[in-house]
PDB file of C-alpha atoms and ligand atoms in Angstrom:
ATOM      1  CA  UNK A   1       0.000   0.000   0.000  1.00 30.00           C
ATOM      2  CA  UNK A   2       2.721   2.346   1.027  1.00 31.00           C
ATOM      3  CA  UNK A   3       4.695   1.902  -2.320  1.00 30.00           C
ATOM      4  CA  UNK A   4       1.451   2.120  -4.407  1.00 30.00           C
ATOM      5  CA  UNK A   5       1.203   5.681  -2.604  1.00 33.00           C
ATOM      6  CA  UNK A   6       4.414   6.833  -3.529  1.00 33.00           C
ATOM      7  CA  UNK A   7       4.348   5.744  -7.242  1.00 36.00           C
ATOM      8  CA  UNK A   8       1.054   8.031  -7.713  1.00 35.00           C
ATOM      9  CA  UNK A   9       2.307  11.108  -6.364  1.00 36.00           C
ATOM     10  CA  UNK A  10       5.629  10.312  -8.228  1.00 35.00           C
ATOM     11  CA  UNK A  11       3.603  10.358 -11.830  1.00 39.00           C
ATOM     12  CA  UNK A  12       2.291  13.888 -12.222  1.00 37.00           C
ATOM     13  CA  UNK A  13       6.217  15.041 -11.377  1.00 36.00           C
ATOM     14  CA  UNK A  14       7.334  12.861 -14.273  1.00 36.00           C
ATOM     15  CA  UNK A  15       4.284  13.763 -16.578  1.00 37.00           C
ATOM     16  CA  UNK A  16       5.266  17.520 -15.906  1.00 39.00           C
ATOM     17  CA  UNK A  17       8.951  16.839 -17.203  1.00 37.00           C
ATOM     18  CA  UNK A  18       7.979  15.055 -20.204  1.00 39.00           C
ATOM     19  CA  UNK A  19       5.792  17.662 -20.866  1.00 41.00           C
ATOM     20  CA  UNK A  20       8.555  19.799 -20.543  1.00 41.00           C
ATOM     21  CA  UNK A  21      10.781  18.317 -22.626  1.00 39.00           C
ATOM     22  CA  UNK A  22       8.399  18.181 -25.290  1.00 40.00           C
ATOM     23  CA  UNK A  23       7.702  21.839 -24.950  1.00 44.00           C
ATOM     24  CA  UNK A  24      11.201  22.382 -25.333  1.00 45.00           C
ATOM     25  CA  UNK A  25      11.808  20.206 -28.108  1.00 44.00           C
ATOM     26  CA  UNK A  26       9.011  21.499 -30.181  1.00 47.00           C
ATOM     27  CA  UNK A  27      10.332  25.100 -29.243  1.00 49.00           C
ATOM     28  CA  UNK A  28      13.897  23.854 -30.648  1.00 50.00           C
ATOM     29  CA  UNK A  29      12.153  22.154 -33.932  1.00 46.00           C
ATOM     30  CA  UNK A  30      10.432  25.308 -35.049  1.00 49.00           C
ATOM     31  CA  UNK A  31      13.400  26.870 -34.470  1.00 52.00           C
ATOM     32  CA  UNK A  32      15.345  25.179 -36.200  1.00 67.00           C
ATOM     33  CA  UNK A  33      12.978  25.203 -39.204  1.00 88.00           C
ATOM     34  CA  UNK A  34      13.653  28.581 -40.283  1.00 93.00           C
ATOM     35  CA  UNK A  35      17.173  28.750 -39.733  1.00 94.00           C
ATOM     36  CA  UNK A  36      17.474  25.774 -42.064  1.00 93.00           C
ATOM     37  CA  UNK A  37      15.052  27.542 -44.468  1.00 92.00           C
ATOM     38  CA  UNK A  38      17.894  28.126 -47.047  1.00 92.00           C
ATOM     39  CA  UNK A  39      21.601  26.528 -47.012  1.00 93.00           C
ATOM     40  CA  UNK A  40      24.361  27.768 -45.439  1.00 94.00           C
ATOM     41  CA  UNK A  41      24.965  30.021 -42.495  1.00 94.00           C
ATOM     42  CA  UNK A  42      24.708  33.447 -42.257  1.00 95.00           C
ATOM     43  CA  UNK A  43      28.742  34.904 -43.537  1.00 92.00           C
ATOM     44  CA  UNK A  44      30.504  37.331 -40.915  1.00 89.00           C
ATOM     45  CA  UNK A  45      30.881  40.613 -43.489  1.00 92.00           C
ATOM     46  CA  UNK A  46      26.609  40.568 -44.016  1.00 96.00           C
ATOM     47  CA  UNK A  47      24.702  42.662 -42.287  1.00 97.00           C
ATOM     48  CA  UNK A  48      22.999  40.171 -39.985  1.00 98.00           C
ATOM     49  CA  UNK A  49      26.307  38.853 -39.450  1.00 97.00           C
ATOM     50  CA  UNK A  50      27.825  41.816 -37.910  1.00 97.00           C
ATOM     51  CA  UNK A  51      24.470  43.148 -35.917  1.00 98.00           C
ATOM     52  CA  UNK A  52      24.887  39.477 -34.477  1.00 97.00           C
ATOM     53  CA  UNK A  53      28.725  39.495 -33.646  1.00 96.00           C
ATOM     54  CA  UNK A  54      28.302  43.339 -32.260  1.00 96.00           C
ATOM     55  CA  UNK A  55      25.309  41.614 -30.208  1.00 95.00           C
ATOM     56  CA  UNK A  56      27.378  38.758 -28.924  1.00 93.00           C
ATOM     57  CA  UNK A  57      24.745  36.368 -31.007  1.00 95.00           C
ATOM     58  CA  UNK A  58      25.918  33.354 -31.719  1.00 95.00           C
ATOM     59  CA  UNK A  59      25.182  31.887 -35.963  1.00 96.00           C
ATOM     60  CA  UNK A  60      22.598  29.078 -36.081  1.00 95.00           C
ATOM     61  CA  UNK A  61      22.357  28.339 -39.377  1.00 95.00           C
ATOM     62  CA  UNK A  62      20.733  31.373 -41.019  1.00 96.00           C
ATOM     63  CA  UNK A  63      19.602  32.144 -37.636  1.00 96.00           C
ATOM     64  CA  UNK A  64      21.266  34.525 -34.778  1.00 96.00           C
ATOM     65  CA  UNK A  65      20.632  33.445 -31.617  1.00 95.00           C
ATOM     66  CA  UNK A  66      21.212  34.817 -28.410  1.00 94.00           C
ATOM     67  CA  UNK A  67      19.481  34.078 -24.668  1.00 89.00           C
ATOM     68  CA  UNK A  68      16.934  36.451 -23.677  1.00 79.00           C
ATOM     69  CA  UNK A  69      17.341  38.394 -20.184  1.00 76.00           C
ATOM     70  CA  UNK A  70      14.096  36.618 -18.229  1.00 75.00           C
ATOM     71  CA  UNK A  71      14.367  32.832 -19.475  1.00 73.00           C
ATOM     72  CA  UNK A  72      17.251  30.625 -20.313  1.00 75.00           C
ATOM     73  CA  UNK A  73      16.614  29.617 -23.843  1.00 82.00           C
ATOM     74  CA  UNK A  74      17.934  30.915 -26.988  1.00 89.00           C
ATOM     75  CA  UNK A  75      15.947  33.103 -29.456  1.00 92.00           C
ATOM     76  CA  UNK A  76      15.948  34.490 -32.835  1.00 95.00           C
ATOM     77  CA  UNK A  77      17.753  37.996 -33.079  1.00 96.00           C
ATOM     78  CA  UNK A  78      18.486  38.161 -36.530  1.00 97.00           C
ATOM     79  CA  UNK A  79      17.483  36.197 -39.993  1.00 97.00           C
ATOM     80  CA  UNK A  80      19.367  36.181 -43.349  1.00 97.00           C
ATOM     81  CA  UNK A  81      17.717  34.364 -45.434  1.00 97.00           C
ATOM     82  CA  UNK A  82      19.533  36.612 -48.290  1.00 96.00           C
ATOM     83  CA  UNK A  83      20.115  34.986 -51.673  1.00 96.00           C
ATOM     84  CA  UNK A  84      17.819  31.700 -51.148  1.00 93.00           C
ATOM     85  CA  UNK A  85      15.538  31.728 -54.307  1.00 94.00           C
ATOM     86  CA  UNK A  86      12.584  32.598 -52.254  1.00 95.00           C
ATOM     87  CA  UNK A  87       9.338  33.341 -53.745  1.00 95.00           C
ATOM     88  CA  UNK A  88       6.815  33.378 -51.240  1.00 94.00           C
ATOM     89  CA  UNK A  89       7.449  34.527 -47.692  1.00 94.00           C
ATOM     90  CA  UNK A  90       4.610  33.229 -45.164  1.00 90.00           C
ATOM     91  CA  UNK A  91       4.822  32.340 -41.841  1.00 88.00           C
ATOM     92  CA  UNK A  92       8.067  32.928 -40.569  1.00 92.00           C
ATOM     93  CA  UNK A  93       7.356  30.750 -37.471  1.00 88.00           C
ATOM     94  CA  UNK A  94       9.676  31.010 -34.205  1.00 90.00           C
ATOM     95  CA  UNK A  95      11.662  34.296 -35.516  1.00 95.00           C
ATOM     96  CA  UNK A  96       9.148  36.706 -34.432  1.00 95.00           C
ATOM     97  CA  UNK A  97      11.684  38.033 -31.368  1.00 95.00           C
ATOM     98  CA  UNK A  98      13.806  39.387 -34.678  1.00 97.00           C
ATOM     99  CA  UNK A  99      15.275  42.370 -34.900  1.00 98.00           C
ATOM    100  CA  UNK A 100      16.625  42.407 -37.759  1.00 98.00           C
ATOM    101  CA  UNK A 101      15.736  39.954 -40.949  1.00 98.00           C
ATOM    102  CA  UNK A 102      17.867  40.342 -44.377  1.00 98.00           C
ATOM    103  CA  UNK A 103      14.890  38.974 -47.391  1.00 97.00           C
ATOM    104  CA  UNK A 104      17.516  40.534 -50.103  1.00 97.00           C
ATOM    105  CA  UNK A 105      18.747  38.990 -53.325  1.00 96.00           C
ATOM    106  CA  UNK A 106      15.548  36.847 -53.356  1.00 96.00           C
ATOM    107  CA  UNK A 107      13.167  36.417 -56.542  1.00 96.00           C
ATOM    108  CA  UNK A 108       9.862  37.218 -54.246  1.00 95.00           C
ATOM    109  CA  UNK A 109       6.735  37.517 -55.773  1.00 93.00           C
ATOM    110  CA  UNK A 110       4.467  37.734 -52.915  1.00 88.00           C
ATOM    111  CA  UNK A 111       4.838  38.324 -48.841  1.00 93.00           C
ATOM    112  CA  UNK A 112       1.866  37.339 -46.864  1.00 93.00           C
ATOM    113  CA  UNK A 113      -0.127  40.191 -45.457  1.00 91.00           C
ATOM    114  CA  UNK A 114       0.271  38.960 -41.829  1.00 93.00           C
ATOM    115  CA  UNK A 115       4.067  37.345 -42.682  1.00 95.00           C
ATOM    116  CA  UNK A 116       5.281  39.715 -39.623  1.00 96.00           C
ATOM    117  CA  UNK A 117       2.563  40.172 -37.635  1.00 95.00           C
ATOM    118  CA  UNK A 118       3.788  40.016 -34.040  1.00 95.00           C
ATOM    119  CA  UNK A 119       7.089  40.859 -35.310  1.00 97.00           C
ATOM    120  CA  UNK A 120       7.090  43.456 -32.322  1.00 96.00           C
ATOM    121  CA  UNK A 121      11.081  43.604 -32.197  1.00 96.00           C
ATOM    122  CA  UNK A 122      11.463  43.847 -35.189  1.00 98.00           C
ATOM    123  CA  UNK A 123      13.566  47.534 -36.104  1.00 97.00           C
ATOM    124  CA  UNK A 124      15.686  46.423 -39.790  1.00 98.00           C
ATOM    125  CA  UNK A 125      14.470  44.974 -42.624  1.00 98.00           C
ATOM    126  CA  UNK A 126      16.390  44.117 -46.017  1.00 98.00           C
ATOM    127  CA  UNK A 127      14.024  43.154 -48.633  1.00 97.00           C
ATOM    128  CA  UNK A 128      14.404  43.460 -52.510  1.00 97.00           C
ATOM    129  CA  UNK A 129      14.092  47.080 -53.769  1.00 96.00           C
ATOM    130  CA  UNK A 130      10.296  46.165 -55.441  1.00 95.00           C
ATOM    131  CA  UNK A 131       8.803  44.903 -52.356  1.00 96.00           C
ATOM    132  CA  UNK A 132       7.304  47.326 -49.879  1.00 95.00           C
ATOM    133  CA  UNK A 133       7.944  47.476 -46.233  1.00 96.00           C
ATOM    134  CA  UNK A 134       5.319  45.722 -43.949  1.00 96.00           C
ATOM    135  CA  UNK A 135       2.485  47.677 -42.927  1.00 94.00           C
ATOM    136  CA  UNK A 136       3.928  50.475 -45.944  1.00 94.00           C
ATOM    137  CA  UNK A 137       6.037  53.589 -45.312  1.00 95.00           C
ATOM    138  CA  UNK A 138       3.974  54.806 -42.798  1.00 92.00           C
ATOM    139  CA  UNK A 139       5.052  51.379 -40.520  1.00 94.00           C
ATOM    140  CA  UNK A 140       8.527  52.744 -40.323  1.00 96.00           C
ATOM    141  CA  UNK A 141      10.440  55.341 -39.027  1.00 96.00           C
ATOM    142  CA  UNK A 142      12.862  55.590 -42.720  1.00 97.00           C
ATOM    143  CA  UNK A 143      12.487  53.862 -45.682  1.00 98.00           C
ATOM    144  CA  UNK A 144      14.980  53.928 -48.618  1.00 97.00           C
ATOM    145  CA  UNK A 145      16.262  52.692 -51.647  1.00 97.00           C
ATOM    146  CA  UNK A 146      20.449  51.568 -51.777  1.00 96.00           C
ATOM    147  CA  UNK A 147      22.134  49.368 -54.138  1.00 94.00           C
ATOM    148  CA  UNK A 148      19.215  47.169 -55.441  1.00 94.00           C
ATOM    149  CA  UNK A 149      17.408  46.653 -52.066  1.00 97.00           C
ATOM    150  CA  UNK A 150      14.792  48.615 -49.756  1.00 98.00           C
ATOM    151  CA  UNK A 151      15.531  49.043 -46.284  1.00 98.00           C
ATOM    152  CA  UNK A 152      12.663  49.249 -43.639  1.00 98.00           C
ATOM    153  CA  UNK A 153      14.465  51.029 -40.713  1.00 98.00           C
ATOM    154  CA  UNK A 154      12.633  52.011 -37.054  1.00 97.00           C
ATOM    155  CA  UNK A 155       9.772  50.071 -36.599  1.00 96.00           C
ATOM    156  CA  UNK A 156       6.797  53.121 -35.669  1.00 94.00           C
ATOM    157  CA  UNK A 157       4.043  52.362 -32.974  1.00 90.00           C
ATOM    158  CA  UNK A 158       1.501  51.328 -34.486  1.00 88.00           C
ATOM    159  CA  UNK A 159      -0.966  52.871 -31.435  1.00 88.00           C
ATOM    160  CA  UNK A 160       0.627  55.944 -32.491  1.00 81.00           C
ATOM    161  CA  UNK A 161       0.641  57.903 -35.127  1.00 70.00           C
ATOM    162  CA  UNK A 162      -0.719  61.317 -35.404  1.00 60.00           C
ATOM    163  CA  UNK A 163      -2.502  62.358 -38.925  1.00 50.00           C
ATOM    164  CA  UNK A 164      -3.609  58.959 -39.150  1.00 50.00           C
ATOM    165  CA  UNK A 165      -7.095  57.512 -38.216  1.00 49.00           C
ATOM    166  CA  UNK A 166      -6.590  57.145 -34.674  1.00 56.00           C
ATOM    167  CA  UNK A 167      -7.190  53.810 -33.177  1.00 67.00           C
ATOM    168  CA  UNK A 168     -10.066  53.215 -30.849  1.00 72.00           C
ATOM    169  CA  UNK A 169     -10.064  50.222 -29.230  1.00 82.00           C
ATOM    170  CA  UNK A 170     -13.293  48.711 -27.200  1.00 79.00           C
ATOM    171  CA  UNK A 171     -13.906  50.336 -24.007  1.00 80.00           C
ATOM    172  CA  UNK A 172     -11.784  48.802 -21.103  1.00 81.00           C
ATOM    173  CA  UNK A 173      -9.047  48.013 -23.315  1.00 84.00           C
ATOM    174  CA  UNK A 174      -5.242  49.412 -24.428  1.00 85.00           C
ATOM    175  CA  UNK A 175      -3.786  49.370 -27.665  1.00 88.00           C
ATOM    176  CA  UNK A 176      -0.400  47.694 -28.207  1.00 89.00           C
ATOM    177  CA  UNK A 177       2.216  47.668 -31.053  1.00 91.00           C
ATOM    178  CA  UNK A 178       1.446  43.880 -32.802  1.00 94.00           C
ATOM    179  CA  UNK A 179       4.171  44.405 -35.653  1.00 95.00           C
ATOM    180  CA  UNK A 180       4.733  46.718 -38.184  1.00 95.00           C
ATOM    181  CA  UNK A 181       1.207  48.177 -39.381  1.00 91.00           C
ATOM    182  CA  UNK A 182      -0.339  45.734 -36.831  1.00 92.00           C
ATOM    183  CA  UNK A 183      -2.170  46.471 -33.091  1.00 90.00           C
ATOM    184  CA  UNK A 184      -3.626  44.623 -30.630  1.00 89.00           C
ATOM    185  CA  UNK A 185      -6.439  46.017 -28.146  1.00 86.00           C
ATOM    186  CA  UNK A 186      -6.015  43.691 -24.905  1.00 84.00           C
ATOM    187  CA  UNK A 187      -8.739  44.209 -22.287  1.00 86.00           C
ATOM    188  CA  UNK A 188      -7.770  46.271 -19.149  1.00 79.00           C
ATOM    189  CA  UNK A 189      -7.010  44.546 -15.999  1.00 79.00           C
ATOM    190  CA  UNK A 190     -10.146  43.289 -14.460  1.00 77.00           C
ATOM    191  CA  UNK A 191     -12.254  43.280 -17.667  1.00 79.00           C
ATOM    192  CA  UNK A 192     -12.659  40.100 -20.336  1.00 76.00           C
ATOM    193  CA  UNK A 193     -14.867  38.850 -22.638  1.00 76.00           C
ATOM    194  CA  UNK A 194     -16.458  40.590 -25.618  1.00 75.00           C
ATOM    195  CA  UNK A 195     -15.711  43.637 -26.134  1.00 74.00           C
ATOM    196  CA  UNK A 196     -14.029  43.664 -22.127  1.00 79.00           C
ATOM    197  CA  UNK A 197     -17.867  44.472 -21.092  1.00 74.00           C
ATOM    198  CA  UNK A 198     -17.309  41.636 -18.133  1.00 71.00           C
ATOM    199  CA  UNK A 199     -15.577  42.444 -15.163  1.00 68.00           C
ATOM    200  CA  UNK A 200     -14.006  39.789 -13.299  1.00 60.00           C
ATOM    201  CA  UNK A 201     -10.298  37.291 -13.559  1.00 48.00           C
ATOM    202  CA  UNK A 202      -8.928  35.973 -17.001  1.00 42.00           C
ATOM    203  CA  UNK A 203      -8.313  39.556 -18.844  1.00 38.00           C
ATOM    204  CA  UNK A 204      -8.057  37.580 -21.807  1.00 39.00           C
ATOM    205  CA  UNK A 205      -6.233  38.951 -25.335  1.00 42.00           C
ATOM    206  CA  UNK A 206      -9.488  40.733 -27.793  1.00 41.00           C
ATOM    207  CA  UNK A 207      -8.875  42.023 -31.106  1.00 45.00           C
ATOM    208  CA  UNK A 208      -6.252  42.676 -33.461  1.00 49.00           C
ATOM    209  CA  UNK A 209      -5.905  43.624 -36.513  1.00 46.00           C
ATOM    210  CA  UNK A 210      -4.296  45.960 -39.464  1.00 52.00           C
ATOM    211  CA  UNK A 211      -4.051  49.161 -39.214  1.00 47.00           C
ATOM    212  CA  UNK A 212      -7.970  50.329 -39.746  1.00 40.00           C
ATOM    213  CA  UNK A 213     -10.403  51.047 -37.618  1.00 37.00           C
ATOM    214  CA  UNK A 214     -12.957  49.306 -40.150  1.00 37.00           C
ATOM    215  CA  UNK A 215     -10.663  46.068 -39.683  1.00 42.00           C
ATOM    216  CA  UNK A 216     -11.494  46.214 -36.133  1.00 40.00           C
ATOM    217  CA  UNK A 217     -14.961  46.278 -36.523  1.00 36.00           C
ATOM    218  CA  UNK A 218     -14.850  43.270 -38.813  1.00 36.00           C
ATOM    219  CA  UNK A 219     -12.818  41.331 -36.719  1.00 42.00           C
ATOM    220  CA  UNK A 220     -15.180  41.895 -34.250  1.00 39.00           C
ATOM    221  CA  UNK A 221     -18.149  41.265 -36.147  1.00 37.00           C
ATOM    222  CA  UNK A 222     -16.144  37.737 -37.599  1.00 42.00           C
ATOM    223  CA  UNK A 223     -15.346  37.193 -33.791  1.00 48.00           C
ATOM    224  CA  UNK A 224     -19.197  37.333 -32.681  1.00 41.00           C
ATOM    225  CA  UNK A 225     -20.281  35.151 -35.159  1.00 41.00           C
ATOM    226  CA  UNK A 226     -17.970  32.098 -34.906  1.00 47.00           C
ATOM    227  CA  UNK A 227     -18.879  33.125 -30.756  1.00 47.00           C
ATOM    228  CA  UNK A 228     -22.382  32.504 -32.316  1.00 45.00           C
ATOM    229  CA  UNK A 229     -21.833  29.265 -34.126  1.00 44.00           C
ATOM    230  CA  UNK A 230     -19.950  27.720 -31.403  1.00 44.00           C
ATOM    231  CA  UNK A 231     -22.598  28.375 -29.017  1.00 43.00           C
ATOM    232  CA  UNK A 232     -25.379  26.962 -31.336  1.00 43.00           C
ATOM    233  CA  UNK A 233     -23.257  23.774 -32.052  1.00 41.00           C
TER     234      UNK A 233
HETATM  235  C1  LIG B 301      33.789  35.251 -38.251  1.00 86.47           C
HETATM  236  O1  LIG B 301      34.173  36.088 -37.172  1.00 86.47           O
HETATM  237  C2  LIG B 301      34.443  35.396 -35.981  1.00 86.47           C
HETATM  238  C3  LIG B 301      34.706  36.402 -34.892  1.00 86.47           C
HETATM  239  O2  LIG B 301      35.263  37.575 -35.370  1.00 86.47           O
HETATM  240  C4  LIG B 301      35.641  34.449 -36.201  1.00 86.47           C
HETATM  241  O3  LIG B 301      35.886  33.725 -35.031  1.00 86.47           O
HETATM  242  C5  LIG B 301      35.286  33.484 -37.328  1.00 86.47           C
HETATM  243  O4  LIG B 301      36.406  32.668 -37.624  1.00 86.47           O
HETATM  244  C6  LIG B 301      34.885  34.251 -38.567  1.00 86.47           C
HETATM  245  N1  LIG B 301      34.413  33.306 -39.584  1.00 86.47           N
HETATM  246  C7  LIG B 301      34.738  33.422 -40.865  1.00 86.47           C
HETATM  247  C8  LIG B 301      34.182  32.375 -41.767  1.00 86.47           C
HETATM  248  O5  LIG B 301      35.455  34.310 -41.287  1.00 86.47           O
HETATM  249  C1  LIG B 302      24.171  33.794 -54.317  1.00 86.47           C
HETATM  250  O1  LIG B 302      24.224  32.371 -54.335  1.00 86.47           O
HETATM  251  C2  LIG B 302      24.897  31.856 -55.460  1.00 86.47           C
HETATM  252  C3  LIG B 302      24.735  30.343 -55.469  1.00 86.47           C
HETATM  253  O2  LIG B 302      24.686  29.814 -54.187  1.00 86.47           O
HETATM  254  C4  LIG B 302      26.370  32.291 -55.418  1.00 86.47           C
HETATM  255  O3  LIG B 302      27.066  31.793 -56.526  1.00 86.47           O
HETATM  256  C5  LIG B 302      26.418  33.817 -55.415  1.00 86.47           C
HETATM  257  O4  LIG B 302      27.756  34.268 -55.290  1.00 86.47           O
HETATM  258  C6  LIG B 302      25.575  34.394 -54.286  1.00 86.47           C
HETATM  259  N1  LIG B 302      25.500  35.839 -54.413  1.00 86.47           N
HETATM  260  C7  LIG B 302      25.783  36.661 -53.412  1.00 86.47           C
HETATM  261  C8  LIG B 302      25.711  38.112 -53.703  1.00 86.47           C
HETATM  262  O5  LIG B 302      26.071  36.254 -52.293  1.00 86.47           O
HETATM  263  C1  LIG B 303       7.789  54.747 -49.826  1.00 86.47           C
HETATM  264  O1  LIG B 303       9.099  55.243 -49.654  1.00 86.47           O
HETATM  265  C2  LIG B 303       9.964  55.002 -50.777  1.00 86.47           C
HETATM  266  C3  LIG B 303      11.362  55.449 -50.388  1.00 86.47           C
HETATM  267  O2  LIG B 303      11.377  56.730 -49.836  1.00 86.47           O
HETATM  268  C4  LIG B 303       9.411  55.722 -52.006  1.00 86.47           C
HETATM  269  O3  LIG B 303      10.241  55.471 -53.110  1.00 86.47           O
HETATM  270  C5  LIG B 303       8.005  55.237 -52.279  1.00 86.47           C
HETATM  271  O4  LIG B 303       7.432  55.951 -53.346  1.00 86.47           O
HETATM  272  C6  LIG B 303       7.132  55.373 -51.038  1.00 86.47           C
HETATM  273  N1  LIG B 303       5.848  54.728 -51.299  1.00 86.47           N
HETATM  274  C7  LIG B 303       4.690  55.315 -51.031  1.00 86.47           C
HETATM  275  C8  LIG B 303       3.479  54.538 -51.369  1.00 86.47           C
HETATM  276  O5  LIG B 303       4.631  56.422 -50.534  1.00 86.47           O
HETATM  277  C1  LIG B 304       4.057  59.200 -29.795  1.00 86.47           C
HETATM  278  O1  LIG B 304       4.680  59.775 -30.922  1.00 86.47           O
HETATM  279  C2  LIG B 304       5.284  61.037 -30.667  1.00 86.47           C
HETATM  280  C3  LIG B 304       5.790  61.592 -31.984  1.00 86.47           C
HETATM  281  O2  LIG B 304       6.197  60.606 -32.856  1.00 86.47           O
HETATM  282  C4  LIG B 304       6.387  60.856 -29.622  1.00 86.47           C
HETATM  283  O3  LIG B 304       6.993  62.115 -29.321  1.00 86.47           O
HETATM  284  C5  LIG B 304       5.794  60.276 -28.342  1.00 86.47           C
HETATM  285  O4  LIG B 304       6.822  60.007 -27.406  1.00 86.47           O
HETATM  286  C6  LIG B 304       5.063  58.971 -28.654  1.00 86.47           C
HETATM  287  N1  LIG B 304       4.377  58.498 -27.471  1.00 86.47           N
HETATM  288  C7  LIG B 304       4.491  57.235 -27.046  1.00 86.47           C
HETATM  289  C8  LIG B 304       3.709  56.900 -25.831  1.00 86.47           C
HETATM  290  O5  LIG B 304       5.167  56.399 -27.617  1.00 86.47           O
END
C-alpha cells in the first residue's frame, strides 16, 4: 500500500517533465525550421552577421541566436535568409523576437499580409528594392532605396501615429504595437470577454488587426459570429 502511494504522487512530477521536454523540443524544432530555411549560415561581413557578432549572437544556421534576459533559452535575433531563391514569404514561425531579418537577393513575388505580424522587435528589414515594407512607409520610421534593395528602418508604434485615423479600441481596453502596421487592443485589468464588457479574472487577449479602424470592426463582427456558431453547435 505504502509503495502504491508513492508511485502516484511520483507520476504527475514525471508527466510535468515530459511535458517539458516536449515543450522544449518542439520550441527547438520550429526553431530550427527557419534557420534551415535556405543553405548555409549566415557569412561574418553581411549585415545580420555583424548586428549578431556586435550583439554577442551566436550563428545558427541562417539564424542569430542569443538568450533572452528573463528565461534561459535561446531566441531568434536576426534572420538572413539573403540569396535563397525565395518566392513566397509566409509564416516565418519562431523568428518573431527578430530584430533584424535580411529577405535581399531573393526572386519574391508575394509576402503574406500577416508574414510579420507580431514581429514586435522587429527595427531592420532588407528586402528586394520592389517589395514594400510591412504595414507600408507609414510602418517605419525611414524607408529607402540603396544598391538594389529597400531598407525598412525604425519600426513606428503602431498605437501611435498622429494624422492617421486614430485607433479606438473597445472600451476597457489598451492598444499595443502587434508588428509593423499591426495592433492589438487587450482588455484592461479586471475586464474580459467581448468587447471587455465583463468584469471579473482571465483579462483575456481581444482584437487585433491591421491598421484600420474598419478592420477592427470586422474582426469583431467575424469574432461574434464564430462566438455565435460555437454556441449553437
Ligand atoms: C567570423 O568572425 C568570428 C569572430 O570575429 C571568427 O571567429 C570566425 O572565424 C569568422 N568566420 C569566418 C568564416 O570568417
Ligand atoms: C548567391 O548564391 C549563389 C549560389 O549559391 C552564389 O554563386 C552567389 O555568389 C551568391 N551571391 C551573393 C551576392 O552572395
Ligand atoms: C515609400 O518610400 C519610398 C522610399 O522613400 C518611395 O520610393 C516610395 O514611393 C514610397 N511609397 C509610397 C506609397 O509612398
Ligand atoms: C508618440 O509619438 C510622438 C511623436 O512621434 C512621440 O513624441 C511620443 O513620445 C510617442 N508616445 C508614445 C507613448 O510612444
Amino acid at each position: 500500500m505504502k509503495m502504491k502511494a508513492g508511485r502516484s504522487q511520483l507520476k504527475p512530477v514525471l508527466l510535468f517533465v515530459i511535458f517539458n521536454l516536449c515543450f522544449y523540443a518542439s520550441y527547438q524544432l520550429t526553431d530550427l525550421k527557419v534557420c534551415e530555411l535556405c543553405s548555409g549560415t549566415i557569412l561574418n561581413g553581411t549585415t545580420v552577421g555583424q548586428f549578431c557578432s556586435s550583439s554577442a549572437g551566436r550563428i545558427d544556421g541562417r539564424c542569430c541566436l542569443r538568450n533572452s534576459n528573463t528565461s534561459d533559452y535561446e531566441h531568434i535575433i536576426g534572420l538572413d535568409l539573403s540569396n535563397c531563391s525565395l518566392t513566397h514569404v509566409e509564416e516565418l514561425q519562431g523568428a518573431s523576437t527578430a530584430l533584424m531579418i535580411d529577405l535581399s537577393l531573393n526572386p519574391i513575388a508575394n509576402i503574406s499580409g500577416t508574414a510579420f505580424q507580431g514581429f514586435i522587435e522587429l527595427n531592420y528589414m532588407i528586402l528586394p528594392q520592389d517589395i514594400v515594407c510591412p504595414g507600408g512607409n507609414t510602418s517605419w520610421e525611414k524607408v529607402e532605396v540603396k544598391e538594389g534593395n529597400r531598407l525598412c528602418e525604425g519600426q513606428k508604434d503602431t498605437c501611435n501615429q498622429t494624422g492617421q485615423l486614430s485607433i479606438n479600441c473597445p472600451e476597457n481596453s489598451l492598444c499595443a504595437p502587434y508588428g509593423p502596421g499591426f495592433f492589438e487592443c487587450s482588455c484592461a485589468e479586471n475586464y474580459h470577454g467581448y468587447k471587455c464588457l465583463r468584469e471579473g479574472e482571465f483579462p483575456a487577449l481581444q482584437v487585433f488587426g491591421p491598421l484600420g479602424a474598419s478592420m477592427v470592426v470586422i474582426s469583431l463582427l467575424l469574432w461574434v459570429t464564430q462566438r455565435r456558431k460555437a454556441k449553437s453547435l
